[in-house]
C-alpha positions as a printed NumPy array, in Angstrom:
array([[  27.335,   92.673,  -82.957],
       [  27.461,   93.384,  -86.693],
       [  26.332,   90.322,  -88.698],
       [  26.179,   90.191,  -92.491],
       [  22.798,   89.447,  -93.989],
       [  23.687,   85.854,  -94.879],
       [  24.16 ,   85.04 ,  -91.208],
       [  20.943,   86.837,  -90.181],
       [  18.751,   84.327,  -91.979],
       [  16.379,   82.531,  -89.623],
       [  17.929,   79.323,  -88.286],
       [  16.364,   76.583,  -86.208],
       [  19.24 ,   77.046,  -83.834],
       [  22.267,   79.334,  -84.098],
       [  24.63 ,   76.664,  -85.373],
       [  27.141,   76.111,  -88.156],
       [  27.983,   72.406,  -88.9  ],
       [  31.739,   72.397,  -89.163],
       [  33.434,   70.993,  -92.309],
       [  34.628,   67.492,  -91.527],
       [  37.379,   65.894,  -93.623],
       [  36.001,   62.821,  -95.438],
       [  32.779,   62.922,  -93.37 ],
       [  31.014,   65.999,  -94.829],
       [  29.503,   65.522,  -98.161],
       [  26.325,   66.553, -100.049],
       [  24.097,   64.205,  -98.033],
       [  25.143,   65.695,  -94.708],
       [  25.249,   69.316,  -95.94 ],
       [  21.847,   69.185,  -97.562],
       [  20.296,   67.539,  -94.412],
       [  21.883,   70.199,  -92.199],
       [  20.595,   73.07 ,  -94.348],
       [  17.11 ,   71.601,  -94.55 ],
       [  17.083,   71.148,  -90.794],
       [  17.807,   74.865,  -90.374],
       [  21.535,   74.953,  -89.531],
       [  24.342,   76.106,  -91.795],
       [  26.022,   73.123,  -93.411],
       [  29.538,   73.024,  -94.704],
       [  32.133,   70.73 ,  -96.273],
       [  35.8  ,   70.882,  -97.297],
       [  36.168,   71.211, -101.036],
       [  38.97 ,   68.618, -100.839],
       [  36.354,   66.004,  -99.89 ],
       [  35.139,   66.029, -103.471],
       [  37.52 ,   63.893, -105.411],
       [  38.763,   64.045, -108.061],
       [  38.739,   67.857, -108.377],
       [  35.934,   67.995, -110.938],
       [  33.544,   66.379, -108.573],
       [  33.559,   69.546, -106.466],
       [  31.472,   71.372, -109.138],
       [  29.073,   68.366, -109.295],
       [  28.612,   68.623, -105.473],
       [  27.85 ,   72.365, -105.693],
       [  25.347,   71.792, -108.418],
       [  23.574,   69.123, -106.459],
       [  23.477,   71.067, -103.195],
       [  22.163,   74.254, -104.885],
       [  19.503,   72.287, -106.848],
       [  18.177,   70.262, -103.848],
       [  18.098,   73.261, -101.541],
       [  16.335,   75.248, -104.216],
       [  13.714,   72.463, -104.541],
       [  13.257,   72.346, -100.817],
       [  12.742,   76.073, -100.617],
       [  10.171,   76.013, -103.386],
       [   8.135,   73.309, -101.616],
       [   8.669,   74.587,  -98.09 ],
       [   8.344,   78.358,  -98.295],
       [   7.394,   78.446,  -94.601],
       [  10.755,   76.922,  -93.525],
       [  13.443,   77.639,  -96.148],
       [  16.859,   76.066,  -95.947],
       [  19.813,   77.566,  -94.241],
       [  22.757,   78.708,  -96.364],
       [  25.754,   76.451,  -96.937],
       [  29.492,   77.   ,  -96.677],
       [  32.683,   75.596,  -98.284],
       [  35.934,   75.146,  -96.468],
       [  39.169,   75.889,  -98.214],
       [  42.56 ,   74.873,  -96.854],
       [  44.821,   77.858,  -97.488],
       [  48.074,   76.041,  -97.056],
       [  50.836,   75.461,  -99.567],
       [  50.251,   71.747,  -99.431],
       [  46.814,   72.258, -101.052],
       [  47.559,   72.169, -104.794],
       [  43.812,   72.45 , -105.597],
       [  43.253,   75.791, -103.961],
       [  43.209,   77.966, -107.054],
       [  40.864,   75.598, -108.992],
       [  38.499,   75.071, -106.078],
       [  38.473,   78.832, -105.379],
       [  37.489,   79.562, -108.928],
       [  34.611,   77.132, -108.584],
       [  33.437,   79.021, -105.424],
       [  33.51 ,   82.209, -107.426],
       [  31.607,   80.746, -110.355],
       [  28.914,   79.272, -108.086],
       [  28.866,   82.277, -105.805],
       [  29.24 ,   80.16 , -102.69 ],
       [  27.659,   82.344,  -99.981],
       [  30.099,   81.472,  -97.138],
       [  33.707,   80.341,  -97.405],
       [  35.609,   79.004,  -94.373],
       [  39.318,   79.325,  -94.625],
       [  41.798,   77.293,  -92.523],
       [  45.579,   76.942,  -92.027],
       [  46.532,   80.354,  -93.453],
       [  44.939,   83.687,  -94.372],
       [  45.372,   85.258,  -97.79 ],
       [  44.157,   88.572,  -99.049],
       [  43.706,   87.353, -102.602],
       [  41.454,   84.507, -101.42 ],
       [  39.321,   86.913,  -99.433],
       [  39.12 ,   89.358, -102.332],
       [  37.943,   86.595, -104.661],
       [  35.07 ,   85.717, -102.355],
       [  34.205,   89.326, -101.852],
       [  34.088,   89.912, -105.606],
       [  30.57 ,   88.435, -105.751],
       [  29.351,   89.319, -102.306],
       [  30.363,   86.162, -100.393],
       [  31.773,   86.285,  -96.875],
       [  34.878,   84.634,  -95.402],
       [  35.103,   83.14 ,  -91.954],
       [  38.552,   82.129,  -90.735],
       [  39.605,   79.519,  -88.222],
       [  41.843,   80.833,  -85.459],
       [  43.244,   79.25 ,  -82.255],
       [  44.478,   82.441,  -80.563],
       [  44.108,   86.208,  -80.6  ],
       [  47.276,   86.82 ,  -82.624],
       [  45.986,   84.727,  -85.534],
       [  42.587,   86.452,  -85.209],
       [  44.23 ,   89.854,  -85.744],
       [  46.086,   88.597,  -88.784],
       [  42.95 ,   87.167,  -90.294],
       [  40.95 ,   90.4  ,  -89.983],
       [  43.943,   92.495,  -91.181],
       [  43.95 ,   90.342,  -94.387],
       [  40.287,   90.819,  -95.028],
       [  38.344,   88.005,  -93.392],
       [  34.736,   89.054,  -92.476],
       [  34.486,   86.845,  -89.354],
       [  36.33 ,   84.449,  -87.112],
       [  35.883,   80.949,  -85.787],
       [  37.45 ,   80.559,  -82.411],
       [  38.667,   76.977,  -82.239],
       [  39.198,   76.532,  -78.508],
       [  40.348,   73.703,  -76.296],
       [  38.28 ,   70.565,  -76.612],
       [  37.329,   70.995,  -80.306],
       [  37.497,   67.948,  -82.511],
       [  40.292,   67.592,  -85.027],
       [  42.822,   70.427,  -85.185],
       [  42.218,   72.511,  -82.124],
       [  43.837,   75.05 ,  -79.88 ],
       [  44.552,   74.908,  -76.193],
       [  42.982,   78.135,  -74.859],
       [  39.799,   78.188,  -72.812],
       [  36.781,   79.193,  -74.904],
       [  35.934,   81.878,  -72.253],
       [  39.45 ,   83.327,  -72.441],
       [  39.676,   83.196,  -76.298],
       [  36.29 ,   84.763,  -76.836],
       [  36.877,   87.531,  -74.449],
       [  40.227,   88.464,  -75.954],
       [  38.759,   88.612,  -79.427],
       [  35.716,   90.572,  -78.316],
       [  37.836,   93.311,  -76.775],
       [  38.573,   94.594,  -80.299],
       [  36.341,   92.703,  -82.775],
       [  32.625,   93.294,  -83.1  ],
       [  32.005,   91.206,  -86.28 ],
       [  30.802,   87.679,  -86.76 ],
       [  32.33 ,   85.3  ,  -84.18 ],
       [  31.738,   81.565,  -83.897],
       [  32.912,   79.225,  -81.167],
       [  34.176,   75.743,  -81.71 ],
       [  35.004,   73.446,  -78.763],
       [  33.078,   70.637,  -77.106],
       [  29.6  ,   71.879,  -78.033],
       [  27.189,   68.921,  -78.302],
       [  24.205,   70.127,  -76.137],
       [  21.766,   72.919,  -76.62 ],
       [  22.718,   74.533,  -73.323],
       [  26.248,   74.749,  -74.557],
       [  25.062,   76.739,  -77.613],
       [  23.467,   79.252,  -75.368],
       [  26.611,   79.327,  -73.202],
       [  28.678,   80.117,  -76.295],
       [  26.437,   83.084,  -77.088],
       [  26.402,   84.328,  -73.51 ],
       [  30.23 ,   84.301,  -73.542],
       [  30.328,   86.395,  -76.718],
       [  29.842,   84.228,  -79.778],
       [  27.125,   84.755,  -82.392],
       [  26.853,   81.13 ,  -83.382],
       [  28.126,   77.701,  -82.187],
       [  30.358,   75.672,  -84.529],
       [  29.531,   71.979,  -84.102],
       [  31.349,   69.005,  -85.693],
       [  31.589,   65.767,  -83.654],
       [  27.843,   65.528,  -83.013],
       [  27.127,   65.513,  -86.707],
       [  29.603,   62.704,  -87.362],
       [  27.267,   60.348,  -85.479],
       [  24.307,   61.087,  -87.793],
       [  23.018,   58.788,  -90.495],
       [  23.846,   61.227,  -93.3  ],
       [  27.532,   61.529,  -92.329],
       [  30.097,   59.752,  -94.509],
       [  31.66 ,   57.841,  -91.627],
       [  32.004,   54.143,  -91.019],
       [  29.629,   52.511,  -88.509],
       [  32.389,   51.784,  -86.016],
       [  33.318,   55.489,  -85.926],
       [  29.784,   56.518,  -85.173],
       [  29.339,   53.865,  -82.516],
       [  32.635,   54.874,  -80.86 ],
       [  31.546,   58.505,  -80.693],
       [  28.414,   57.784,  -78.731],
       [  30.169,   55.322,  -76.497],
       [  32.991,   57.79 ,  -75.585],
       [  33.403,   60.548,  -73.044],
       [  35.795,   63.494,  -72.696],
       [  38.38 ,   61.216,  -71.09 ],
       [  38.588,   59.262,  -74.324],
       [  39.9  ,   62.231,  -76.282],
       [  43.647,   62.358,  -76.932],
       [  45.513,   65.562,  -78.042],
       [  48.478,   64.904,  -80.307],
       [  50.388,   66.377,  -83.211],
       [  51.666,   62.976,  -84.38 ],
       [  49.229,   62.416,  -87.109],
       [  49.404,   65.63 ,  -89.192],
       [  52.085,   67.738,  -87.625],
       [  49.412,   69.967,  -86.131],
       [  47.919,   69.27 ,  -82.699],
       [  44.477,   67.833,  -82.779],
       [  41.925,   65.787,  -80.775],
       [  41.322,   62.171,  -81.645],
       [  39.381,   59.23 ,  -80.242],
       [  41.507,   57.008,  -77.97 ],
       [  39.775,   53.84 ,  -79.211],
       [  40.845,   54.512,  -82.872],
       [  44.446,   55.051,  -81.82 ],
       [  44.482,   51.786,  -79.878],
       [  42.887,   50.005,  -82.851],
       [  45.795,   51.205,  -85.013],
       [  48.197,   49.487,  -82.656],
       [  49.531,   52.558,  -80.805],
       [  49.617,   53.558,  -77.175],
       [  47.596,   56.762,  -76.876],
       [  49.369,   57.581,  -73.611],
       [  52.835,   57.343,  -75.207],
       [  52.658,   59.037,  -78.598],
       [  55.88 ,   60.55 ,  -80.095],
       [  55.911,   64.176,  -81.188],
       [  55.824,   65.045,  -84.881],
       [  57.78 ,   67.701,  -86.705],
       [  55.364,   70.604,  -87.231],
       [  57.276,   71.707,  -90.311],
       [  56.415,   68.496,  -92.065],
       [  52.644,   68.808,  -92.221],
       [  50.968,   65.823,  -93.787],
       [  47.167,   65.593,  -93.817],
       [  46.952,   62.13 ,  -95.329],
       [  49.113,   59.998,  -93.135],
       [  49.228,   58.647,  -89.636],
       [  52.633,   60.015,  -88.735],
       [  55.182,   57.264,  -88.937],
       [  52.5  ,   54.63 ,  -88.757],
       [  50.536,   52.612,  -91.348],
       [  47.316,   54.204,  -90.233],
       [  45.758,   57.169,  -92.048],
       [  44.545,   60.104,  -90.13 ],
       [  40.776,   60.724,  -90.504],
       [  40.319,   57.406,  -92.195],
       [  41.762,   55.211,  -89.407],
       [  42.573,   57.756,  -86.653],
       [  39.267,   59.427,  -85.933],
       [  38.92 ,   63.03 ,  -84.88 ],
       [  36.452,   64.031,  -82.124],
       [  36.017,   66.742,  -79.554],
       [  35.553,   66.601,  -75.79 ],
       [  31.788,   67.12 ,  -76.123],
       [  31.229,   63.536,  -77.129],
       [  29.895,   62.699,  -73.607],
       [  26.64 ,   64.494,  -74.528],
       [  26.085,   62.093,  -77.433],
       [  23.912,   59.274,  -76.081],
       [  22.381,   57.851,  -79.318],
       [  22.722,   57.939,  -83.037],
       [  20.079,   59.194,  -85.4  ],
       [  19.435,   61.571,  -88.375],
       [  20.544,   65.149,  -88.74 ],
       [  16.9  ,   66.268,  -88.243],
       [  16.664,   64.376,  -84.967],
       [  19.982,   65.813,  -83.679],
       [  18.949,   69.371,  -84.585],
       [  15.578,   68.9  ,  -82.923],
       [  17.279,   67.658,  -79.727],
       [  19.655,   70.65 ,  -79.74 ],
       [  16.739,   72.977,  -80.352],
       [  14.709,   71.617,  -77.426],
       [  17.748,   71.758,  -75.123],
       [  18.463,   75.31 ,  -76.238],
       [  14.91 ,   76.444,  -75.622],
       [  14.928,   74.763,  -72.221],
       [  18.153,   76.578,  -71.328],
       [  16.703,   79.884,  -72.372],
       [  13.748,   79.367,  -70.146],
       [  15.687,   78.122,  -67.165],
       [  16.119,   80.716,  -64.327],
       [  19.714,   81.731,  -63.624],
       [  20.797,   82.844,  -60.142],
       [  22.445,   86.31 ,  -60.407],
       [  23.412,   86.572,  -56.755],
       [  20.413,   88.707,  -55.991],
       [  17.592,   86.947,  -57.788],
       [  16.736,   84.314,  -60.304],
       [  16.214,   85.6  ,  -63.895],
       [  15.736,   83.948,  -67.24 ],
       [  18.32 ,   84.575,  -70.005],
       [  17.047,   86.946,  -72.687],
       [  18.5  ,   86.914,  -76.232]])
């Protein structure tokens, strides 16, 4: 599989921390990169717009300081998420900041545009694009994206409905470039499973929301570690796009999670709670079906170490092939 140099840097585990609306900020991204996984954040989290450049300055400075004092374990690269949808009136301004700072990896969502990809390529950056099916994957690559993030069933926030096994296999039939998998990955063995199924890296979000460095309220973090897959509700009410949310947060907002109305997909709104007084992401909390693997809260470093130990254990565990037991080799 052809990987660009930026994705070939040594990582503690083959993981990209997904950009989490409101939750991902400099504290989380810096901790992720220092722990050896690729950290990311949506540019829209930095408010007002000018704060985005301040965040980039801080992230670059602290990671450079870490690398200077820890040459034996340098930080992982970071990524910025850009919402490529007509509702994002900051796109041009934030894209120019990415060009000026030469952000190494840009993750695009909710639309693929050739001019955005060309701007990132102008300085040698790479673009990874979120997709929920094979048709969108083809469109993204045709418009110049370098890699794909397969957002499969069970992923937190906006997610698709296809099985990760089916989605990865359809894409790998024609695409040999960088491919990440998102969808219920909260355990080291699941990271290995994603790679075995055809992904280069795992794309993990919900697990990082529970960490100390995440910009999430304490009740959100506690609810994550207390929940299981059965507590995840799939609905398009809150933004006009289907996504996965924590049942407890919907109930706390005074709604019945088993009887939610449908929203009009043409009226996307990323800051409301549908026709309710609750605000999505702030009051209605996104989470994926992998929350059942989260048993305790802690720091990013502790989470990454747990995932690394589980990943290494999975690598060393014999797998029955039908003829004999063998260990998985990567």
